[in-house]
mmCIF file of C-alpha atoms and ligand atoms in Angstrom:
data_model
loop_
_atom_site.group_PDB
_atom_site.id
_atom_site.type_symbol
_atom_site.label_atom_id
_atom_site.label_comp_id
_atom_site.label_asym_id
_atom_site.label_seq_id
_atom_site.Cartn_x
_atom_site.Cartn_y
_atom_site.Cartn_z
ATOM 1 C CA MET A 22 -4.894 -46.301 -57.273
ATOM 2 C CA PHE A 23 -2.253 -48.280 -56.338
ATOM 3 C CA SER A 24 -0.904 -49.447 -59.659
ATOM 4 C CA THR A 25 -1.331 -45.630 -61.464
ATOM 5 C CA TRP A 26 0.787 -44.937 -58.280
ATOM 6 C CA LEU A 27 3.000 -47.543 -58.474
ATOM 7 C CA ASN A 28 3.602 -46.825 -62.916
ATOM 8 C CA CYS A 29 4.575 -43.173 -61.353
ATOM 9 C CA LEU A 30 6.497 -44.289 -59.140
ATOM 10 C CA ARG A 31 8.759 -46.869 -61.345
ATOM 11 C CA ILE A 32 9.330 -43.860 -64.229
ATOM 12 C CA ILE A 33 10.508 -41.688 -61.193
ATOM 13 C CA LEU A 34 12.359 -44.360 -60.277
ATOM 14 C CA LEU A 35 13.824 -45.362 -63.424
ATOM 15 C CA LEU A 36 15.046 -41.835 -64.010
ATOM 16 C CA ILE A 37 16.923 -41.549 -60.498
ATOM 17 C CA HIS A 38 18.183 -45.187 -61.207
ATOM 18 C CA LEU A 39 19.310 -43.612 -64.624
ATOM 19 C CA LEU A 40 21.106 -40.595 -62.820
ATOM 20 C CA HIS A 41 22.694 -43.174 -60.103
ATOM 21 C CA TYR A 42 23.336 -46.283 -61.924
ATOM 22 C CA THR A 43 27.415 -45.521 -61.540
ATOM 23 C CA GLU A 44 26.597 -44.672 -58.192
ATOM 24 C CA ALA A 45 28.856 -46.753 -55.385
ATOM 25 C CA LYS A 46 26.210 -49.674 -53.261
ATOM 26 C CA ARG A 47 25.134 -48.643 -50.035
ATOM 27 C CA HIS A 48 25.426 -50.488 -46.581
ATOM 28 C CA LEU A 49 22.880 -51.250 -44.250
ATOM 29 C CA ARG A 50 23.370 -52.047 -40.621
ATOM 30 C CA TRP A 51 20.409 -52.475 -38.577
ATOM 31 C CA GLU A 52 20.674 -51.666 -34.912
ATOM 32 C CA CYS A 53 16.859 -52.659 -33.282
ATOM 33 C CA PHE A 54 14.062 -55.292 -34.841
ATOM 34 C CA ASP A 55 11.053 -55.509 -32.738
ATOM 35 C CA CYS A 56 8.089 -57.753 -33.530
ATOM 36 C CA ASN A 57 4.892 -57.973 -32.053
ATOM 37 C CA ILE A 58 2.257 -60.307 -32.731
ATOM 38 C CA GLY A 59 -0.893 -60.669 -31.326
ATOM 39 C CA PRO A 60 -1.158 -63.500 -28.924
ATOM 40 C CA GLN A 61 -4.204 -65.539 -30.889
ATOM 41 C CA PHE A 62 -2.111 -65.246 -34.008
ATOM 42 C CA SER A 63 1.270 -66.831 -32.810
ATOM 43 C CA ASP A 64 2.767 -68.308 -29.214
ATOM 44 C CA LYS A 65 6.030 -67.651 -30.975
ATOM 45 C CA MET A 66 7.801 -65.449 -33.134
ATOM 46 C CA LYS A 67 11.091 -64.281 -33.471
ATOM 47 C CA CYS A 68 12.965 -61.269 -34.587
ATOM 48 C CA SER A 69 16.538 -61.205 -35.021
ATOM 49 C CA VAL A 70 19.221 -58.918 -36.613
ATOM 50 C CA GLY A 71 22.296 -61.150 -38.160
ATOM 51 C CA GLY A 72 25.332 -61.214 -40.405
ATOM 52 C CA THR A 73 28.741 -59.960 -39.527
ATOM 53 C CA ARG A 74 27.749 -56.291 -40.435
ATOM 54 C CA ASN A 75 24.256 -56.343 -38.968
ATOM 55 C CA SER A 76 22.789 -56.172 -42.046
ATOM 56 C CA VAL A 77 20.747 -59.151 -42.225
ATOM 57 C CA LEU A 78 17.463 -59.783 -41.043
ATOM 58 C CA ASN A 79 15.572 -63.117 -39.342
ATOM 59 C CA VAL A 80 12.043 -63.793 -38.876
ATOM 60 C CA GLU A 81 10.424 -67.566 -37.671
ATOM 61 C CA ILE A 82 6.572 -67.265 -36.820
ATOM 62 C CA ASN A 83 4.544 -69.772 -36.009
ATOM 63 C CA LEU A 84 1.237 -68.964 -37.304
ATOM 64 C CA GLN A 85 -1.947 -70.324 -35.066
ATOM 65 C CA GLU A 86 -4.491 -68.780 -37.136
ATOM 66 C CA GLU A 87 -5.320 -68.549 -41.041
ATOM 67 C CA LEU A 88 -4.895 -65.189 -42.640
ATOM 68 C CA ASP A 89 -7.302 -64.395 -45.744
ATOM 69 C CA ALA A 90 -6.401 -60.866 -45.789
ATOM 70 C CA ILE A 91 -3.186 -59.162 -45.616
ATOM 71 C CA LYS A 92 -3.444 -55.352 -45.217
ATOM 72 C CA THR A 93 0.046 -53.984 -44.916
ATOM 73 C CA TYR A 94 1.177 -50.494 -43.940
ATOM 74 C CA VAL A 95 4.621 -49.412 -44.395
ATOM 75 C CA LYS A 96 5.914 -45.931 -43.131
ATOM 76 C CA ILE A 97 9.752 -44.889 -43.388
ATOM 77 C CA SER A 98 10.993 -42.644 -41.415
ATOM 78 C CA THR A 99 14.368 -40.609 -41.932
ATOM 79 C CA ARG A 100 16.740 -38.660 -39.937
ATOM 80 C CA PHE A 101 20.156 -36.973 -40.757
ATOM 81 C CA LYS A 102 21.634 -36.942 -37.172
ATOM 82 C CA SER A 103 20.925 -39.222 -34.454
ATOM 83 C CA THR A 104 19.847 -36.582 -32.401
ATOM 84 C CA SER A 105 17.043 -35.068 -34.727
ATOM 85 C CA PRO A 106 13.676 -36.371 -34.505
ATOM 86 C CA TYR A 107 12.644 -38.738 -37.401
ATOM 87 C CA ARG A 108 10.721 -37.390 -40.201
ATOM 88 C CA LYS A 109 8.019 -39.412 -42.391
ATOM 89 C CA PHE A 110 10.079 -39.882 -45.289
ATOM 90 C CA PHE A 111 7.372 -41.714 -47.283
ATOM 91 C CA ASP A 112 4.407 -44.187 -46.440
ATOM 92 C CA ILE A 113 2.302 -46.835 -48.590
ATOM 93 C CA THR A 114 -0.491 -49.140 -47.974
ATOM 94 C CA PHE A 115 -0.906 -52.112 -49.991
ATOM 95 C CA ASP A 116 -3.095 -55.495 -50.433
ATOM 96 C CA GLY A 117 -0.173 -58.188 -48.991
ATOM 97 C CA CYS A 118 -2.538 -60.881 -50.539
ATOM 98 C CA ARG A 119 -1.936 -59.572 -54.109
ATOM 99 C CA VAL A 120 1.739 -58.849 -53.482
ATOM 100 C CA ILE A 121 2.390 -62.243 -52.676
ATOM 101 C CA SER A 122 0.433 -63.795 -55.398
ATOM 102 C CA ASP A 123 0.923 -61.290 -58.262
ATOM 103 C CA MET A 124 3.986 -59.527 -58.131
ATOM 104 C CA VAL A 125 4.952 -57.260 -61.399
ATOM 105 C CA GLN A 126 8.766 -58.261 -61.528
ATOM 106 C CA GLY A 127 11.265 -54.992 -62.091
ATOM 107 C CA THR A 128 9.015 -52.767 -59.288
ATOM 108 C CA MET A 129 10.642 -51.482 -56.071
ATOM 109 C CA VAL A 130 8.263 -53.370 -54.239
ATOM 110 C CA SER A 131 8.901 -56.533 -56.168
ATOM 111 C CA ASN A 132 12.930 -55.933 -55.488
ATOM 112 C CA MET A 133 11.939 -55.664 -51.668
ATOM 113 C CA PHE A 134 9.846 -58.458 -52.161
ATOM 114 C CA ASN A 135 12.256 -60.695 -53.732
ATOM 115 C CA ALA A 136 14.754 -59.791 -51.079
ATOM 116 C CA VAL A 137 12.802 -60.838 -48.085
ATOM 117 C CA VAL A 138 11.491 -64.231 -49.867
ATOM 118 C CA ARG A 139 14.826 -65.565 -51.302
ATOM 119 C CA SER A 140 15.645 -67.630 -47.752
ATOM 120 C CA SER A 141 11.748 -68.118 -47.250
ATOM 121 C CA ASN A 142 9.368 -70.194 -47.355
ATOM 122 C CA GLN A 143 6.624 -67.506 -47.661
ATOM 123 C CA PRO A 144 3.330 -69.293 -49.343
ATOM 124 C CA ARG A 145 2.831 -67.576 -52.204
ATOM 125 C CA LYS A 146 -1.729 -67.120 -51.917
ATOM 126 C CA CYS A 147 -3.344 -66.579 -49.550
ATOM 127 C CA PRO A 148 -5.111 -67.830 -47.437
ATOM 128 C CA ILE A 149 -1.828 -68.347 -45.451
ATOM 129 C CA LYS A 150 -2.132 -71.529 -43.729
ATOM 130 C CA LYS A 151 -0.762 -72.387 -39.829
ATOM 131 C CA GLY A 152 2.338 -72.983 -39.128
ATOM 132 C CA LEU A 153 5.913 -72.163 -39.495
ATOM 133 C CA ILE A 154 6.960 -69.667 -41.619
ATOM 134 C CA TYR A 155 10.533 -68.476 -41.568
ATOM 135 C CA TYR A 156 12.503 -65.647 -43.391
ATOM 136 C CA HIS A 157 16.097 -65.976 -43.530
ATOM 137 C CA ASN A 158 19.324 -63.615 -43.921
ATOM 138 C CA ILE A 159 16.881 -61.191 -45.595
ATOM 139 C CA SER A 160 19.196 -58.400 -46.844
ATOM 140 C CA ILE A 161 17.619 -55.434 -48.603
ATOM 141 C CA GLU A 162 21.280 -53.878 -48.886
ATOM 142 C CA GLU A 163 20.930 -54.180 -52.906
ATOM 143 C CA ALA A 164 16.864 -53.528 -53.393
ATOM 144 C CA LEU A 165 17.251 -50.322 -51.373
ATOM 145 C CA PRO A 166 16.133 -47.688 -53.742
ATOM 146 C CA MET A 167 18.491 -44.798 -54.607
ATOM 147 C CA PHE A 168 15.996 -41.835 -53.940
ATOM 148 C CA VAL A 169 16.059 -43.329 -49.976
ATOM 149 C CA PRO A 170 19.008 -41.002 -48.815
ATOM 150 C CA SER A 171 21.994 -42.041 -46.628
ATOM 151 C CA SER A 172 20.458 -41.616 -43.293
ATOM 152 C CA TYR A 173 19.157 -43.224 -40.228
ATOM 153 C CA LEU A 174 16.316 -45.082 -40.549
ATOM 154 C CA PHE A 175 12.935 -45.897 -39.228
ATOM 155 C CA ILE A 176 10.848 -48.502 -40.453
ATOM 156 C CA GLN A 177 7.521 -49.291 -39.286
ATOM 157 C CA VAL A 178 5.598 -52.073 -41.070
ATOM 158 C CA ASP A 179 1.687 -52.613 -39.632
ATOM 159 C CA PHE A 180 -0.287 -55.858 -40.988
ATOM 160 C CA PHE A 181 -4.096 -56.213 -40.195
ATOM 161 C CA SER A 182 -6.326 -59.076 -41.161
ATOM 162 C CA LYS A 183 -9.530 -57.681 -42.133
ATOM 163 C CA ARG A 184 -9.671 -54.518 -39.663
ATOM 164 C CA GLN A 185 -7.682 -56.507 -36.928
ATOM 165 C CA SER A 186 -4.057 -55.208 -36.248
ATOM 166 C CA TYR A 187 -2.204 -58.709 -36.101
ATOM 167 C CA LEU A 188 1.228 -57.828 -36.463
ATOM 168 C CA ASN A 189 3.393 -54.416 -35.669
ATOM 169 C CA VAL A 190 7.178 -54.872 -36.903
ATOM 170 C CA THR A 191 9.616 -51.651 -36.076
ATOM 171 C CA LEU A 192 13.163 -51.467 -37.855
ATOM 172 C CA ARG A 193 16.200 -48.692 -36.924
ATOM 173 C CA GLY A 194 19.408 -48.736 -38.720
ATOM 174 C CA GLU A 195 21.572 -46.589 -40.932
ATOM 175 C CA ILE A 196 22.141 -46.330 -44.501
ATOM 176 C CA LEU A 197 26.227 -45.745 -44.608
ATOM 177 C CA ASP A 198 28.043 -44.802 -47.897
ATOM 178 C CA LYS A 199 30.587 -47.500 -48.584
HETATM 179 C C1 NAG B 29 0.523 -52.235 -33.187
HETATM 180 O O1 NAG B 29 0.367 -50.804 -32.988
HETATM 181 C C2 NAG B 29 -0.990 -50.513 -32.768
HETATM 182 C C3 NAG B 29 -0.905 -48.891 -32.761
HETATM 183 O O2 NAG B 29 0.496 -48.804 -31.835
HETATM 184 C C4 NAG B 29 -1.768 -51.186 -31.732
HETATM 185 O O3 NAG B 29 -2.891 -50.458 -31.520
HETATM 186 C C5 NAG B 29 -1.882 -52.468 -31.925
HETATM 187 O O4 NAG B 29 -2.738 -53.080 -30.897
HETATM 188 C C6 NAG B 29 -0.230 -53.313 -31.795
HETATM 189 N N1 NAG B 29 -1.040 -54.568 -32.829
HETATM 190 C C7 NAG B 29 -0.197 -55.804 -32.419
HETATM 191 C C8 NAG B 29 -0.289 -56.736 -32.825
HETATM 192 O O5 NAG B 29 0.687 -55.497 -31.103
HETATM 193 C C1 NAG B 30 22.656 -66.876 -43.856
HETATM 194 O O1 NAG B 30 23.556 -66.042 -43.577
HETATM 195 C C2 NAG B 30 24.795 -67.155 -43.019
HETATM 196 C C3 NAG B 30 26.102 -66.569 -42.836
HETATM 197 O O2 NAG B 30 26.215 -65.686 -44.022
HETATM 198 C C4 NAG B 30 25.214 -68.691 -43.446
HETATM 199 O O3 NAG B 30 25.918 -69.304 -42.527
HETATM 200 C C5 NAG B 30 23.801 -69.091 -43.559
HETATM 201 O O4 NAG B 30 23.751 -70.523 -43.869
HETATM 202 C C6 NAG B 30 22.736 -68.737 -44.235
HETATM 203 N N1 NAG B 30 21.400 -69.007 -44.137
HETATM 204 C C7 NAG B 30 20.469 -69.590 -45.115
HETATM 205 C C8 NAG B 30 19.227 -70.254 -44.246
HETATM 206 O O5 NAG B 30 20.724 -68.920 -45.939
#
């Protein structure tokens, strides 16, 4: 089901990219980056916004328990005025273990994934062993799909190992036209 959905999305994205390929790149400014990890999974996790334009994200996790499953739920909400409520733009659930091991290149998910892992020691297969995992200078500006409108963003990412929630991430920011 996931791959049918992805294929469909790939075609839509291709069309959108063809329509927008001359459009200027946009900037992303992060205002808030929060991570909550279950205490049995990590004694220390740091999530911070960095860069001169607040456009990059940094993450460090000292993983204390091996992870053999990474069910991932991502929800992106948007609003066009800082005073309006956020509305769900889209959400997706996927198997994180499959994504890190057999990522199909050239898709929206792979572009995002590559932006996240570029300066990281992200393991490339499950189970994820204990130890320090870091992601430095995550910049998703270039990977940001054109179909996401210039707006205020609220991103929620929840990770589950088997049925258990182990990590919740929330991000708030703004997409700015250059
Ligand atoms: C993540 O959020 C859900 C729902 O708000 C909550 O039930 C769960 O305990 C949270 N998990 C962590 C690791 O904080
Ligand atoms: C992250 O970016 C900053 C500023 O551009 C740079 O000084 C630093 O070396 C970068 N770190 C890594 C790990 O790429």
